[in-house]
Structure formats: C-alpha cells, structure tokens
PDB file of C-alpha atoms in Angstrom:
ATOM      1  CA  UNK D   1      64.092 214.711-104.111  1.00  0.00           C
ATOM      2  CA  UNK D   2      61.875 217.785-103.834  1.00  0.00           C
ATOM      3  CA  UNK D   3      63.634 219.209-107.029  1.00  0.00           C
ATOM      4  CA  UNK D   4      62.269 216.124-108.855  1.00  0.00           C
ATOM      5  CA  UNK D   5      58.759 216.341-107.415  1.00  0.00           C
ATOM      6  CA  UNK D   6      58.400 220.051-108.521  1.00  0.00           C
ATOM      7  CA  UNK D   7      59.752 219.011-111.975  1.00  0.00           C
ATOM      8  CA  UNK D   8      56.919 216.354-112.212  1.00  0.00           C
ATOM      9  CA  UNK D   9      54.419 218.890-110.959  1.00  0.00           C
ATOM     10  CA  UNK D  10      55.291 221.644-113.544  1.00  0.00           C
ATOM     11  CA  UNK D  11      55.596 219.183-116.168  1.00  0.00           C
ATOM     12  CA  UNK D  12      51.823 218.018-115.295  1.00  0.00           C
ATOM     13  CA  UNK D  13      50.515 221.722-115.333  1.00  0.00           C
ATOM     14  CA  UNK D  14      52.334 222.040-118.680  1.00  0.00           C
ATOM     15  CA  UNK D  15      50.551 219.074-119.950  1.00  0.00           C
ATOM     16  CA  UNK D  16      47.107 220.661-119.459  1.00  0.00           C
ATOM     17  CA  UNK D  17      45.416 222.459-122.245  1.00  0.00           C
ATOM     18  CA  UNK D  18      44.370 226.019-121.746  1.00  0.00           C
ATOM     19  CA  UNK D  19      40.451 224.776-121.543  1.00  0.00           C
ATOM     20  CA  UNK D  20      41.380 222.290-118.689  1.00  0.00           C
ATOM     21  CA  UNK D  21      43.980 224.258-116.802  1.00  0.00           C
ATOM     22  CA  UNK D  22      43.047 222.976-113.319  1.00  0.00           C
ATOM     23  CA  UNK D  23      43.195 219.262-112.407  1.00  0.00           C
ATOM     24  CA  UNK D  24      39.617 219.893-110.903  1.00  0.00           C
ATOM     25  CA  UNK D  25      38.320 220.601-114.227  1.00  0.00           C
ATOM     26  CA  UNK D  26      39.511 217.483-116.251  1.00  0.00           C
ATOM     27  CA  UNK D  27      37.323 214.419-116.775  1.00  0.00           C
ATOM     28  CA  UNK D  28      38.932 211.003-115.635  1.00  0.00           C
ATOM     29  CA  UNK D  29      38.777 208.585-118.526  1.00  0.00           C
ATOM     30  CA  UNK D  30      38.231 205.700-116.082  1.00  0.00           C
ATOM     31  CA  UNK D  31      35.343 207.309-114.357  1.00  0.00           C
ATOM     32  CA  UNK D  32      31.852 205.335-114.814  1.00  0.00           C
ATOM     33  CA  UNK D  33      29.846 208.170-113.436  1.00  0.00           C
ATOM     34  CA  UNK D  34      30.097 211.574-115.327  1.00  0.00           C
ATOM     35  CA  UNK D  35      27.811 214.697-115.556  1.00  0.00           C
ATOM     36  CA  UNK D  36      26.929 216.645-118.751  1.00  0.00           C
ATOM     37  CA  UNK D  37      27.788 220.205-118.770  1.00  0.00           C
ATOM     38  CA  UNK D  38      25.093 222.863-119.335  1.00  0.00           C
ATOM     39  CA  UNK D  39      24.825 224.048-122.881  1.00  0.00           C
ATOM     40  CA  UNK D  40      26.401 227.132-124.222  1.00  0.00           C
ATOM     41  CA  UNK D  41      24.481 230.311-125.242  1.00  0.00           C
ATOM     42  CA  UNK D  42      24.972 229.133-128.850  1.00  0.00           C
ATOM     43  CA  UNK D  43      23.725 225.648-128.340  1.00  0.00           C
ATOM     44  CA  UNK D  44      20.612 227.214-126.265  1.00  0.00           C
ATOM     45  CA  UNK D  45      19.934 229.670-129.332  1.00  0.00           C
ATOM     46  CA  UNK D  46      19.910 226.320-131.529  1.00  0.00           C
ATOM     47  CA  UNK D  47      17.503 224.635-129.115  1.00  0.00           C
ATOM     48  CA  UNK D  48      15.408 227.484-128.942  1.00  0.00           C
ATOM     49  CA  UNK D  49      15.320 228.200-132.666  1.00  0.00           C
ATOM     50  CA  UNK D  50      12.726 225.427-133.623  1.00  0.00           C
ATOM     51  CA  UNK D  51      10.409 223.413-131.440  1.00  0.00           C
ATOM     52  CA  UNK D  52      11.885 220.184-130.447  1.00  0.00           C
ATOM     53  CA  UNK D  53       9.546 217.604-132.029  1.00  0.00           C
ATOM     54  CA  UNK D  54      11.279 214.794-130.210  1.00  0.00           C
ATOM     55  CA  UNK D  55       9.942 215.691-126.975  1.00  0.00           C
ATOM     56  CA  UNK D  56       6.943 218.140-127.587  1.00  0.00           C
ATOM     57  CA  UNK D  57       4.890 215.141-128.573  1.00  0.00           C
ATOM     58  CA  UNK D  58       4.528 214.430-124.770  1.00  0.00           C
ATOM     59  CA  UNK D  59       2.133 217.247-124.591  1.00  0.00           C
ATOM     60  CA  UNK D  60      -0.254 216.231-127.560  1.00  0.00           C
ATOM     61  CA  UNK D  61      -3.779 214.972-126.892  1.00  0.00           C
ATOM     62  CA  UNK D  62      -3.798 211.121-126.269  1.00  0.00           C
ATOM     63  CA  UNK D  63       0.088 211.228-125.342  1.00  0.00           C
ATOM     64  CA  UNK D  64      -0.708 210.084-121.985  1.00  0.00           C
ATOM     65  CA  UNK D  65      -3.222 207.472-123.064  1.00  0.00           C
ATOM     66  CA  UNK D  66      -0.961 205.726-124.992  1.00  0.00           C
ATOM     67  CA  UNK D  67       1.302 204.530-122.325  1.00  0.00           C
ATOM     68  CA  UNK D  68      -1.939 203.001-120.937  1.00  0.00           C
ATOM     69  CA  UNK D  69      -2.838 201.517-124.087  1.00  0.00           C
ATOM     70  CA  UNK D  70       0.552 200.097-124.581  1.00  0.00           C
ATOM     71  CA  UNK D  71       0.363 198.512-120.921  1.00  0.00           C
ATOM     72  CA  UNK D  72      -3.160 196.848-121.865  1.00  0.00           C
ATOM     73  CA  UNK D  73      -1.971 195.876-125.229  1.00  0.00           C
ATOM     74  CA  UNK D  74       1.300 194.172-123.426  1.00  0.00           C
ATOM     75  CA  UNK D  75      -1.028 192.736-120.754  1.00  0.00           C
ATOM     76  CA  UNK D  76      -3.301 191.001-123.311  1.00  0.00           C
ATOM     77  CA  UNK D  77      -0.351 189.689-125.302  1.00  0.00           C
ATOM     78  CA  UNK D  78       1.221 188.180-122.431  1.00  0.00           C
ATOM     79  CA  UNK D  79      -2.340 186.649-121.199  1.00  0.00           C
ATOM     80  CA  UNK D  80      -2.547 184.545-124.265  1.00  0.00           C
ATOM     81  CA  UNK D  81       0.856 183.026-124.115  1.00  0.00           C
ATOM     82  CA  UNK D  82       0.804 179.330-123.457  1.00  0.00           C
ATOM     83  CA  UNK D  83       1.371 178.608-119.781  1.00  0.00           C
ATOM     84  CA  UNK D  84       0.968 182.181-118.597  1.00  0.00           C
ATOM     85  CA  UNK D  85      -0.290 182.896-115.194  1.00  0.00           C
ATOM     86  CA  UNK D  86      -1.750 186.098-113.769  1.00  0.00           C
ATOM     87  CA  UNK D  87       1.356 186.804-111.800  1.00  0.00           C
ATOM     88  CA  UNK D  88       3.860 185.880-114.714  1.00  0.00           C
ATOM     89  CA  UNK D  89       1.741 188.029-117.249  1.00  0.00           C
ATOM     90  CA  UNK D  90       1.743 191.065-114.923  1.00  0.00           C
ATOM     91  CA  UNK D  91       5.498 190.924-114.343  1.00  0.00           C
ATOM     92  CA  UNK D  92       6.192 190.260-118.040  1.00  0.00           C
ATOM     93  CA  UNK D  93       4.293 193.360-118.766  1.00  0.00           C
ATOM     94  CA  UNK D  94       5.904 195.300-116.043  1.00  0.00           C
ATOM     95  CA  UNK D  95       9.258 194.214-117.340  1.00  0.00           C
ATOM     96  CA  UNK D  96       8.545 194.893-120.937  1.00  0.00           C
ATOM     97  CA  UNK D  97       7.150 198.427-120.342  1.00  0.00           C
ATOM     98  CA  UNK D  98      10.157 199.561-117.744  1.00  0.00           C
ATOM     99  CA  UNK D  99      12.845 198.287-120.283  1.00  0.00           C
ATOM    100  CA  UNK D 100      10.957 199.892-123.150  1.00  0.00           C
ATOM    101  CA  UNK D 101      10.453 203.285-121.427  1.00  0.00           C
ATOM    102  CA  UNK D 102      13.952 203.280-120.002  1.00  0.00           C
ATOM    103  CA  UNK D 103      15.575 202.885-123.407  1.00  0.00           C
ATOM    104  CA  UNK D 104      13.351 205.513-124.882  1.00  0.00           C
ATOM    105  CA  UNK D 105      13.491 207.965-122.246  1.00  0.00           C
ATOM    106  CA  UNK D 106      16.856 207.521-120.566  1.00  0.00           C
ATOM    107  CA  UNK D 107      19.312 205.828-122.822  1.00  0.00           C
ATOM    108  CA  UNK D 108      18.965 207.066-126.420  1.00  0.00           C
ATOM    109  CA  UNK D 109      20.513 210.590-126.911  1.00  0.00           C
ATOM    110  CA  UNK D 110      19.649 213.225-129.426  1.00  0.00           C
ATOM    111  CA  UNK D 111      16.800 213.453-131.760  1.00  0.00           C
ATOM    112  CA  UNK D 112      15.923 211.478-134.816  1.00  0.00           C
ATOM    113  CA  UNK D 113      15.249 214.532-136.849  1.00  0.00           C
ATOM    114  CA  UNK D 114      18.020 216.768-138.281  1.00  0.00           C
ATOM    115  CA  UNK D 115      16.283 220.005-137.642  1.00  0.00           C
ATOM    116  CA  UNK D 116      18.193 221.672-135.027  1.00  0.00           C
ATOM    117  CA  UNK D 117      21.929 221.509-135.979  1.00  0.00           C
ATOM    118  CA  UNK D 118      22.552 218.628-133.322  1.00  0.00           C
ATOM    119  CA  UNK D 119      21.729 221.191-130.256  1.00  0.00           C
ATOM    120  CA  UNK D 120      20.084 218.197-128.465  1.00  0.00           C
ATOM    121  CA  UNK D 121      22.825 215.329-129.209  1.00  0.00           C
ATOM    122  CA  UNK D 122      24.162 215.233-125.675  1.00  0.00           C
ATOM    123  CA  UNK D 123      20.501 215.312-123.900  1.00  0.00           C
ATOM    124  CA  UNK D 124      18.387 212.219-123.324  1.00  0.00           C
ATOM    125  CA  UNK D 125      14.670 212.285-124.256  1.00  0.00           C
ATOM    126  CA  UNK D 126      13.744 212.845-120.818  1.00  0.00           C
ATOM    127  CA  UNK D 127      16.102 215.795-120.430  1.00  0.00           C
ATOM    128  CA  UNK D 128      14.511 217.422-123.522  1.00  0.00           C
ATOM    129  CA  UNK D 129      10.926 217.204-122.331  1.00  0.00           C
ATOM    130  CA  UNK D 130       9.775 220.429-121.092  1.00  0.00           C
ATOM    131  CA  UNK D 131      13.191 221.900-121.444  1.00  0.00           C
ATOM    132  CA  UNK D 132      14.746 219.958-118.517  1.00  0.00           C
ATOM    133  CA  UNK D 133      12.413 221.445-116.065  1.00  0.00           C
ATOM    134  CA  UNK D 134      11.514 218.892-113.340  1.00  0.00           C
ATOM    135  CA  UNK D 135       8.116 218.362-111.646  1.00  0.00           C
ATOM    136  CA  UNK D 136       5.761 219.305-114.711  1.00  0.00           C
ATOM    137  CA  UNK D 137       2.606 217.454-115.141  1.00  0.00           C
ATOM    138  CA  UNK D 138       4.001 215.202-117.764  1.00  0.00           C
ATOM    139  CA  UNK D 139       7.107 214.264-115.948  1.00  0.00           C
ATOM    140  CA  UNK D 140       4.882 213.486-112.880  1.00  0.00           C
ATOM    141  CA  UNK D 141       2.663 211.471-115.011  1.00  0.00           C
ATOM    142  CA  UNK D 142       5.477 209.302-116.624  1.00  0.00           C
ATOM    143  CA  UNK D 143       7.127 208.951-113.089  1.00  0.00           C
ATOM    144  CA  UNK D 144       3.705 207.688-111.559  1.00  0.00           C
ATOM    145  CA  UNK D 145       3.402 205.044-114.360  1.00  0.00           C
ATOM    146  CA  UNK D 146       5.985 202.581-113.015  1.00  0.00           C
ATOM    147  CA  UNK D 147       4.986 202.707-109.598  1.00  0.00           C
ATOM    148  CA  UNK D 148       1.296 201.948-110.748  1.00  0.00           C
ATOM    149  CA  UNK D 149       2.652 199.065-112.536  1.00  0.00           C
ATOM    150  CA  UNK D 150       4.430 197.904-109.463  1.00  0.00           C
ATOM    151  CA  UNK D 151       1.303 198.057-107.458  1.00  0.00           C
ATOM    152  CA  UNK D 152      -0.765 196.307-109.794  1.00  0.00           C
ATOM    153  CA  UNK D 153       1.989 193.711-110.381  1.00  0.00           C
ATOM    154  CA  UNK D 154       2.316 192.914-106.752  1.00  0.00           C
ATOM    155  CA  UNK D 155      -1.381 192.902-105.994  1.00  0.00           C
ATOM    156  CA  UNK D 156      -1.963 190.471-108.947  1.00  0.00           C
ATOM    157  CA  UNK D 157       0.776 188.236-108.202  1.00  0.00           C
ATOM    158  CA  UNK D 158      -0.687 187.855-104.565  1.00  0.00           C
ATOM    159  CA  UNK D 159       2.455 189.616-102.689  1.00  0.00           C
ATOM    160  CA  UNK D 160       4.562 186.608-103.671  1.00  0.00           C
ATOM    161  CA  UNK D 161       8.075 187.686-102.209  1.00  0.00           C
ATOM    162  CA  UNK D 162       9.986 186.843-105.533  1.00  0.00           C
ATOM    163  CA  UNK D 163       7.575 188.600-107.670  1.00  0.00           C
ATOM    164  CA  UNK D 164       7.590 191.544-105.230  1.00  0.00           C
ATOM    165  CA  UNK D 165      11.329 191.870-105.276  1.00  0.00           C
ATOM    166  CA  UNK D 166      11.696 191.485-108.863  1.00  0.00           C
ATOM    167  CA  UNK D 167       8.846 194.161-109.649  1.00  0.00           C
ATOM    168  CA  UNK D 168      10.493 196.599-106.978  1.00  0.00           C
ATOM    169  CA  UNK D 169      13.653 196.408-108.516  1.00  0.00           C
ATOM    170  CA  UNK D 170      12.109 197.080-111.829  1.00  0.00           C
ATOM    171  CA  UNK D 171      10.058 200.063-110.331  1.00  0.00           C
ATOM    172  CA  UNK D 172      13.443 201.337-109.026  1.00  0.00           C
ATOM    173  CA  UNK D 173      15.081 201.148-112.540  1.00  0.00           C
ATOM    174  CA  UNK D 174      11.992 202.921-113.924  1.00  0.00           C
ATOM    175  CA  UNK D 175      11.770 205.657-111.181  1.00  0.00           C
ATOM    176  CA  UNK D 176      15.269 206.724-110.046  1.00  0.00           C
ATOM    177  CA  UNK D 177      16.429 208.092-113.653  1.00  0.00           C
ATOM    178  CA  UNK D 178      13.650 210.219-113.558  1.00  0.00           C
ATOM    179  CA  UNK D 179      14.299 212.109-110.126  1.00  0.00           C
ATOM    180  CA  UNK D 180      16.029 215.356-110.242  1.00  0.00           C
ATOM    181  CA  UNK D 181      19.377 214.238-108.798  1.00  0.00           C
ATOM    182  CA  UNK D 182      20.071 212.202-111.978  1.00  0.00           C
ATOM    183  CA  UNK D 183      19.457 214.930-114.379  1.00  0.00           C
ATOM    184  CA  UNK D 184      22.344 215.007-116.904  1.00  0.00           C
ATOM    185  CA  UNK D 185      23.985 212.137-114.979  1.00  0.00           C
ATOM    186  CA  UNK D 186      25.804 209.659-116.926  1.00  0.00           C
ATOM    187  CA  UNK D 187      26.789 206.076-116.011  1.00  0.00           C
ATOM    188  CA  UNK D 188      29.001 204.235-118.060  1.00  0.00           C
ATOM    189  CA  UNK D 189      29.276 200.461-117.831  1.00  0.00           C
ATOM    190  CA  UNK D 190      32.534 199.155-119.462  1.00  0.00           C
ATOM    191  CA  UNK D 191      31.617 197.117-122.193  1.00  0.00           C
ATOM    192  CA  UNK D 192      27.960 197.631-122.083  1.00  0.00           C
ATOM    193  CA  UNK D 193      27.385 201.562-122.617  1.00  0.00           C
ATOM    194  CA  UNK D 194      29.369 203.811-124.729  1.00  0.00           C
ATOM    195  CA  UNK D 195      31.766 206.349-123.033  1.00  0.00           C
ATOM    196  CA  UNK D 196      30.473 209.221-125.319  1.00  0.00           C
ATOM    197  CA  UNK D 197      28.728 212.216-123.113  1.00  0.00           C
TER     198      UNK D 197
END
C-alpha cells in the first residue's frame, strides 16, 4: 500500500512543470480568489518606457471636478424622472455612480491604447493609478467620493432603514475594492466573470 502511495506521489511531482515545481506555487483552477503576481523586470521596463495615458489623466486639471459634475448631472437626470422622489433620486444617483466607477476602476483590465506592448494588460485602472501606490491624494479623493455619496443619500432619504441598508451596501461595493488589502486581488464568479488573470 505504501508503494502505491509513493508511486502516485512520484507521478504527481513528475507531472509538474519546472516553473511550478512545488504544489504550493500551482494555481488552482477552481479557486474564485486569486492574486496577480508582480510584473517581471521586462514588464516593468515596458511600463516605465512611455507614460500611462490610461491612468495619468486623474492628475490633470479638472479630473476631480468631473466626478462631482457627473454626480450632479445624474442627480438632475433622476430628479426629472416621473414619479421620482428625493430619496429615490439620491439612491439612483448613488447606484449609477458606484456601478459605473466600479466597472471603470476595478473591472476593466488593461488600457484602451496600444502604446506599451501590453504592459498593463493584467492591471485594473485602479492598480495603474500612481503606479499602484496606495494613499495618494488622488486615491484618497476617489475613496471618499462613495462615502460622501452614502452620507448624502442617507441624509436626503431621511435615514429610512431600507434606503440606508441599500446605500450602505453600495458604499461597501465602492470602497472595499479601493482598499490596500485588495490590491491585485481577483475574484472570479463562475458564469459572471472571466477567469483570466
């Protein structure tokens, strides 16, 4: 019995490639949570060769103001909808902004421009901003926007429990992916997200 176990163990190690020679380094295909590895020196050189136009716009004049303008335009749009109340319009504004910013900053990977030989293909826009540094002024501002929207939404909904819980969940959806512990973390939901890393 021990000979069959040792033979199975040898065949298991023989099937591993030289890159993943230890079972500890192998990526499990059934894992829904994975971590993107740090780039190689060659990829880092490609990233530093040309400025990243996809992420550097957040440092331009008016980049912070555009978020406030988008929120105000969404609020005005939802105010003119027939049957819209103040509570509903603030919640819809919060919902639209959070979903849109989540897709823009945390879901889409790579860059829309082909100027850097795919050096950023594995990174979300949030991970590209400030070369991945956390707690920069831009990232602090973008972190505070969902919190400010949550506070405004709950205030104008007169602290109604249903709106409070819904807007609170939206605030978590907007803030948790921006936290340092989620940097380069990928969650793949079978059927909803692609498994590529």
